Coordinates of C-alpha atoms in Angstrom, one line a residue:
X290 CA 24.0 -10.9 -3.2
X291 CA 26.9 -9.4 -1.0
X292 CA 25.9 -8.0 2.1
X293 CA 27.8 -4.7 2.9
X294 CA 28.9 -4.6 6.7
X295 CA 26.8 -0.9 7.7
X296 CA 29.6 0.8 10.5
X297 CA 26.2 2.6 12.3
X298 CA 24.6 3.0 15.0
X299 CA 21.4 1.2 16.1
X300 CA 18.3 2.2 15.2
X301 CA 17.5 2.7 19.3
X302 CA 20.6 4.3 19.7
X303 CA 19.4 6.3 17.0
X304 CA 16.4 7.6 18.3
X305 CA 18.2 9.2 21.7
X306 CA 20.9 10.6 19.6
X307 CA 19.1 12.4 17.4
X308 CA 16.5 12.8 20.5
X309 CA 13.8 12.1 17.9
X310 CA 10.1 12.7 18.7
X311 CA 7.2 10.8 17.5
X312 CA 4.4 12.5 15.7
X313 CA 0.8 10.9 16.2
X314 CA -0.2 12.8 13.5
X315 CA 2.2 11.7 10.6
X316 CA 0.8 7.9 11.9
X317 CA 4.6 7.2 13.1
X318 CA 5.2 3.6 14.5
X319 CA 9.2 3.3 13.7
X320 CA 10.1 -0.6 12.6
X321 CA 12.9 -1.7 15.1
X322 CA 13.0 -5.6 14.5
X323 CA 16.0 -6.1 11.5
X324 CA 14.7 -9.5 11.6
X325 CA 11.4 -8.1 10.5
X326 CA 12.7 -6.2 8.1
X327 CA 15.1 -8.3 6.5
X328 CA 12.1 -10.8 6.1
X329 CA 10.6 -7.9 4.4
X330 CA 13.6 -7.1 1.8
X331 CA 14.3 -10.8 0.9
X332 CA 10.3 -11.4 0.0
X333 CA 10.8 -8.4 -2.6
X334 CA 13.6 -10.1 -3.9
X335 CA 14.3 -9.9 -7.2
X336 CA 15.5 -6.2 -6.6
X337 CA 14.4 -3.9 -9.1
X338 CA 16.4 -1.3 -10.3
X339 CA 14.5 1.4 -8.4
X340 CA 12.2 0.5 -5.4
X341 CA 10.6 3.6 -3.4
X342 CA 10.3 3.3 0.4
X343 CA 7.6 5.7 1.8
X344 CA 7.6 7.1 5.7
X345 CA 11.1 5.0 6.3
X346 CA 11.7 7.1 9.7
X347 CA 15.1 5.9 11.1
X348 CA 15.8 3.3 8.4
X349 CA 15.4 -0.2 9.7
X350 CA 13.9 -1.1 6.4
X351 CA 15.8 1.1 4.0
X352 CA 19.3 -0.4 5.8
X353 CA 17.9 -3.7 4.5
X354 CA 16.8 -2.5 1.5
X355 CA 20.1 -1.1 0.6
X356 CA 21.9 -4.3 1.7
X357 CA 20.4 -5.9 -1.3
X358 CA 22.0 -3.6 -3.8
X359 CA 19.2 -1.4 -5.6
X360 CA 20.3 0.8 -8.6
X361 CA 18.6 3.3 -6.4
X362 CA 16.4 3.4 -3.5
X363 CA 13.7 6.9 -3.3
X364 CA 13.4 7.2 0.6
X365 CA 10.5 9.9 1.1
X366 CA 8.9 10.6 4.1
X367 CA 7.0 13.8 5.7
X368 CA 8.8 14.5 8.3
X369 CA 12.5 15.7 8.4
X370 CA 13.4 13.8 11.4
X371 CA 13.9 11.1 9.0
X372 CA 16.1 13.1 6.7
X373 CA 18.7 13.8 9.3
X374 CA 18.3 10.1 10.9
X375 CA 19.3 8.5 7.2
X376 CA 21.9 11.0 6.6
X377 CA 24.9 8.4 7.3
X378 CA 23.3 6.1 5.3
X379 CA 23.8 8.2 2.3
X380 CA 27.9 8.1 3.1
X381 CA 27.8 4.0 3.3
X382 CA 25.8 3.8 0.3
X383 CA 27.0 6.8 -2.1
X384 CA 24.6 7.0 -5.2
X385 CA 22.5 4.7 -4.0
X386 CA 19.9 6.4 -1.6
X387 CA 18.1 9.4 -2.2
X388 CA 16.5 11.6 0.8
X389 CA 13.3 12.9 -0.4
X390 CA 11.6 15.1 2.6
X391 CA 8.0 15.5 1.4
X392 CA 4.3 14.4 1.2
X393 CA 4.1 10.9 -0.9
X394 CA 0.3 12.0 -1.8
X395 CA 1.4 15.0 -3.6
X396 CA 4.6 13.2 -5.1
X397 CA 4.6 10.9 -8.4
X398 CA 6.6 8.2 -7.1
X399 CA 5.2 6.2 -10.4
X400 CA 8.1 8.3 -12.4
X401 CA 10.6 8.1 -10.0
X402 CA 13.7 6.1 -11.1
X403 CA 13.7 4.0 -14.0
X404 CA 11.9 0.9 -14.5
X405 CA 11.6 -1.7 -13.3
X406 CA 10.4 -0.1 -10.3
X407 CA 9.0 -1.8 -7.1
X408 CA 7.7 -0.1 -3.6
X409 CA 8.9 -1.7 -0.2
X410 CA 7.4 0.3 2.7
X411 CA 6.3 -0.1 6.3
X412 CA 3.0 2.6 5.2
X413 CA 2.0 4.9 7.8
X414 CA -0.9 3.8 9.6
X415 CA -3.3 7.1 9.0
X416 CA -2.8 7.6 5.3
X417 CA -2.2 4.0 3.9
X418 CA -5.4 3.3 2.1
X419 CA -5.5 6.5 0.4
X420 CA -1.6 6.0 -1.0
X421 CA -2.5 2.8 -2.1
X422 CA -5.8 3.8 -3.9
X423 CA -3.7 6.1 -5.4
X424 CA -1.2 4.2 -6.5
X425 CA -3.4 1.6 -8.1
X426 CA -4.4 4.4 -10.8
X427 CA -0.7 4.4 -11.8
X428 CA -0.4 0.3 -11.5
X429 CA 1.4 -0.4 -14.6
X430 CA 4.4 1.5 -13.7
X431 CA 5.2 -0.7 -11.0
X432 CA 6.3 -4.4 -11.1
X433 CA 5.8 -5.0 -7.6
X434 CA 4.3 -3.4 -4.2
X435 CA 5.5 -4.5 -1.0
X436 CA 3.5 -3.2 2.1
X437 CA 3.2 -3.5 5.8
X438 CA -0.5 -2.1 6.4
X439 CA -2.4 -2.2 9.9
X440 CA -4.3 -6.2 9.9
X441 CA -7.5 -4.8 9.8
X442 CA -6.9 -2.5 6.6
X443 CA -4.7 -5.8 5.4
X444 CA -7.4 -8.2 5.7
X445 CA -10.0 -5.4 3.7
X446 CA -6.8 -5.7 0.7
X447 CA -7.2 -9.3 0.9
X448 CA -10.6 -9.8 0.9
X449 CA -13.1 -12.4 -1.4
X450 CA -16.3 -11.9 -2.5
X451 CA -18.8 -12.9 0.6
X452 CA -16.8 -12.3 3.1
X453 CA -17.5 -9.6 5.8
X454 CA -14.3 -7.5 4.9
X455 CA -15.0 -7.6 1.1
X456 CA -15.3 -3.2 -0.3
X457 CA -14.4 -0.7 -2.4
X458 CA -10.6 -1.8 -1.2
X459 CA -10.9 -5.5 -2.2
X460 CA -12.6 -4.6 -5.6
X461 CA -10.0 -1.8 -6.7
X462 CA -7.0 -3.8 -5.6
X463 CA -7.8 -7.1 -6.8
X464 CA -9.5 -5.7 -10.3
X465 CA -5.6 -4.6 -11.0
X466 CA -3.5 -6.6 -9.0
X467 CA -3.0 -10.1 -7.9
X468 CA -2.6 -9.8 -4.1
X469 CA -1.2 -12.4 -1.3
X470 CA -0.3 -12.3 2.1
X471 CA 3.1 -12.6 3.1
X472 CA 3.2 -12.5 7.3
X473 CA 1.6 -10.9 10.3
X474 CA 4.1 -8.6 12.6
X475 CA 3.1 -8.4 15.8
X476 CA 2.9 -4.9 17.7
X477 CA 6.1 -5.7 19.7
X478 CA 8.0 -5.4 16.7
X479 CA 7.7 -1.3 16.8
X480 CA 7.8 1.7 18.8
X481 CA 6.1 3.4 19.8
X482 CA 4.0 -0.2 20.4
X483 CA 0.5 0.0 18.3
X484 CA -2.5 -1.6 19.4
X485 CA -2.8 -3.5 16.6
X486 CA -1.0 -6.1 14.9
X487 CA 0.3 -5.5 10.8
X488 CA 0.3 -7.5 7.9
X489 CA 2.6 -7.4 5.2
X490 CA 1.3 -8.0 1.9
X491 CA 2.2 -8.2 -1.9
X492 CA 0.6 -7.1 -4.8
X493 CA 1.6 -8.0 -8.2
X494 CA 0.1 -6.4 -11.1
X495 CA -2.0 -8.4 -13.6
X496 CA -1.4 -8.4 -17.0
X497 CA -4.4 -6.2 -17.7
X498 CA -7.6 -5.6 -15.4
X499 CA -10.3 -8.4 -15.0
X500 CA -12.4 -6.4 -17.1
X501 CA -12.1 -3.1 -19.0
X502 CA -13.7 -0.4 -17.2
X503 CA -12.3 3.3 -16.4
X504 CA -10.8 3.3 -12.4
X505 CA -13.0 6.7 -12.0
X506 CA -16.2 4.6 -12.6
X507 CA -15.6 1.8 -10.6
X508 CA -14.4 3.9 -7.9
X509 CA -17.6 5.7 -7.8
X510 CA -19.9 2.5 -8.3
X511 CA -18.1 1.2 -5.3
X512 CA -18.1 3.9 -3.0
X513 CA -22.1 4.0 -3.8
X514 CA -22.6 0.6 -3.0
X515 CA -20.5 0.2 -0.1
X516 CA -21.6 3.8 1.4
X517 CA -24.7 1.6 2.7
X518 CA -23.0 -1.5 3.0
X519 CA -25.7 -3.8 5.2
X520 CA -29.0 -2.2 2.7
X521 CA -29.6 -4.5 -0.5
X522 CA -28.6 -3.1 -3.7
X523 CA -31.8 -1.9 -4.9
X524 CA -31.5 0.7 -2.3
X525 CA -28.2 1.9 -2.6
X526 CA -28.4 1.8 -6.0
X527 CA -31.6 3.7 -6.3
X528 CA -29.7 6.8 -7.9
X529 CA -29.4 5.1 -10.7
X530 CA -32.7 3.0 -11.8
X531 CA -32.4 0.7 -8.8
X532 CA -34.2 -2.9 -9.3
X533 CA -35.1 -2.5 -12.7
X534 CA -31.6 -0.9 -13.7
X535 CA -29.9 -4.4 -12.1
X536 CA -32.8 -6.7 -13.6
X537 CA -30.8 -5.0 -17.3
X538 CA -27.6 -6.8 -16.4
X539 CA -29.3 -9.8 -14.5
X540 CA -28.0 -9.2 -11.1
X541 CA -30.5 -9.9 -8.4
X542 CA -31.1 -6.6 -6.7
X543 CA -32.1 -8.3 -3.0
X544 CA -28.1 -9.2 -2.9
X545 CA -25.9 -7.3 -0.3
X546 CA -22.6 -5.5 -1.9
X547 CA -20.2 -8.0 -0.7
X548 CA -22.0 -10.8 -2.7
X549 CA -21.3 -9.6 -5.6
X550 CA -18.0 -10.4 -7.9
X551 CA -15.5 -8.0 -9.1
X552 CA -16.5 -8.5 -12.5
X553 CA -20.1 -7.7 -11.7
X554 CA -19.3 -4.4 -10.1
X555 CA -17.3 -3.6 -13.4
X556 CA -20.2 -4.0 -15.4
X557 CA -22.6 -2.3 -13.4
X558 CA -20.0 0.7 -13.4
X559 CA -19.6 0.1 -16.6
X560 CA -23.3 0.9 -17.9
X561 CA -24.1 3.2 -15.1
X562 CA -21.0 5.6 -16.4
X563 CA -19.4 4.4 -19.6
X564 CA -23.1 3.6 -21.7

């Protein structure tokens, strides 16, 4: 890999120039550490021939992203801030980066490009979960997703079966993908400075699901369960038959959602939808 030297200005210098203002709304906490980010790009390494960077603000990430010679890079983010920010990035990369000034939730980014294709993004914090819940229906089109998400949502990702942070996020992800945690990145490492600390995480997917169940049903299984997370499952499951609908697939219906497996949730799902 040949590094190409980038003649631009800092991403701080950046900001003042273009006298850039940060939108609470949009979830905007701009990555300013290149050591960060370059940690970031190297862990996504191989490069695939198109990777897809959502919400990439003034570029910290997509500089590094670009230094390790995509076929093309998809840079899309809401605001347009961004658009004029990566502007001279488009002159010391020609071809390589495309500026796409839009909403990630209403665009397919899983036929972006050509394959393989991988996403490296620093997600914003307010919309995260639901990109990556979306994403997950289109799983197969991607070979790799690398993403910064608030700890808190992170450790939710990352999540086994017992544990306190184990939900409909854990299940979806982990039925699809084989996830692992790469780093924390602490709050000093953005501005303006969250109150939280990140995680970046990676998410491979697996060569088919753990078990063969529509996303819709498990999606809605889940969200019935966890809806009344600390109630056993004969209650939150009462909808549908309750005790004597879980004594059918011998799963004790005094058990709590989170102690349950992956696989169980699948097959409840899969009688409670797909029967």
């Amino acid at each position: 890999m040949q590094n190409k030297e980038i003649k631009l200005p800092t991403i701080k210098q950046m900001l003042k120039r273009y006298n850039i203002k940060i939108h609470k709304s949009l979830g905007q906490n701009f990555l300013l550490d290149n050591n960060i980010a370059n940690k970031i790009a190297k862990y996504s390494e191989p490069t695939k021939k198109t990777i897809i960077e959502i919400g990439p603000g003034p570029g910290s990430l997509t500089r590094s992203i670009l230094q390790r010679n995509p076929q093309k890079l998809f840079a899309i983010d809401k605001d347009i801030q961004s658009k004029i920010m990566l502007t001279d990035l488009e002159s010391v990369y020609p071809n390589k980066l495309r500026i796409i000034t839009g909403d990630a939730l209403d665009y397919p980014i899983w036929k972006l490009g050509s394959v393989p294709r991988q996403v490296i993004s620093n997600l914003p914090y307010n919309v995260s979960t639901k990109m990556l819940t979306l994403w997950l229906k289109y799983i197969n089109n991607f070979e790799c997703l690398t993403l910064m998400f608030q700890k808190e949502v992170a450790d939710r990702i990352l999540a086994k079966q017992g544990s306190k942070h184990f939900g409909r996020l854990s299940i979806l992800t982990n039925w699809l993908t084989k996830s692992s945690k790469l780093f924390d990145v602490p709050n000093s490492a953005f501005f303006p400075s969250p109150k939280v600390k990140s995680t970046v995480i990676q998410l491979r997917p697996l060569p088919k699901p753990l078990y063969n169940v529509s996303f819709d049903a498990l999606e809605k299984i889940t969200k019935m369960a966890f809806s009344q997370k600390r109630k056993m499952l004969k209650s939150s499951l009462n909808q549908l038959g309750g005790k004597k609908f879980l004594d059918e697939l011998d799963i004790s219906a005094n058990l709590r959602p989170e102690e349950l497996s992956i696989v169980d949730f699948c097959r409840i799902a899969e009688k409670a939808f797909e029967s």
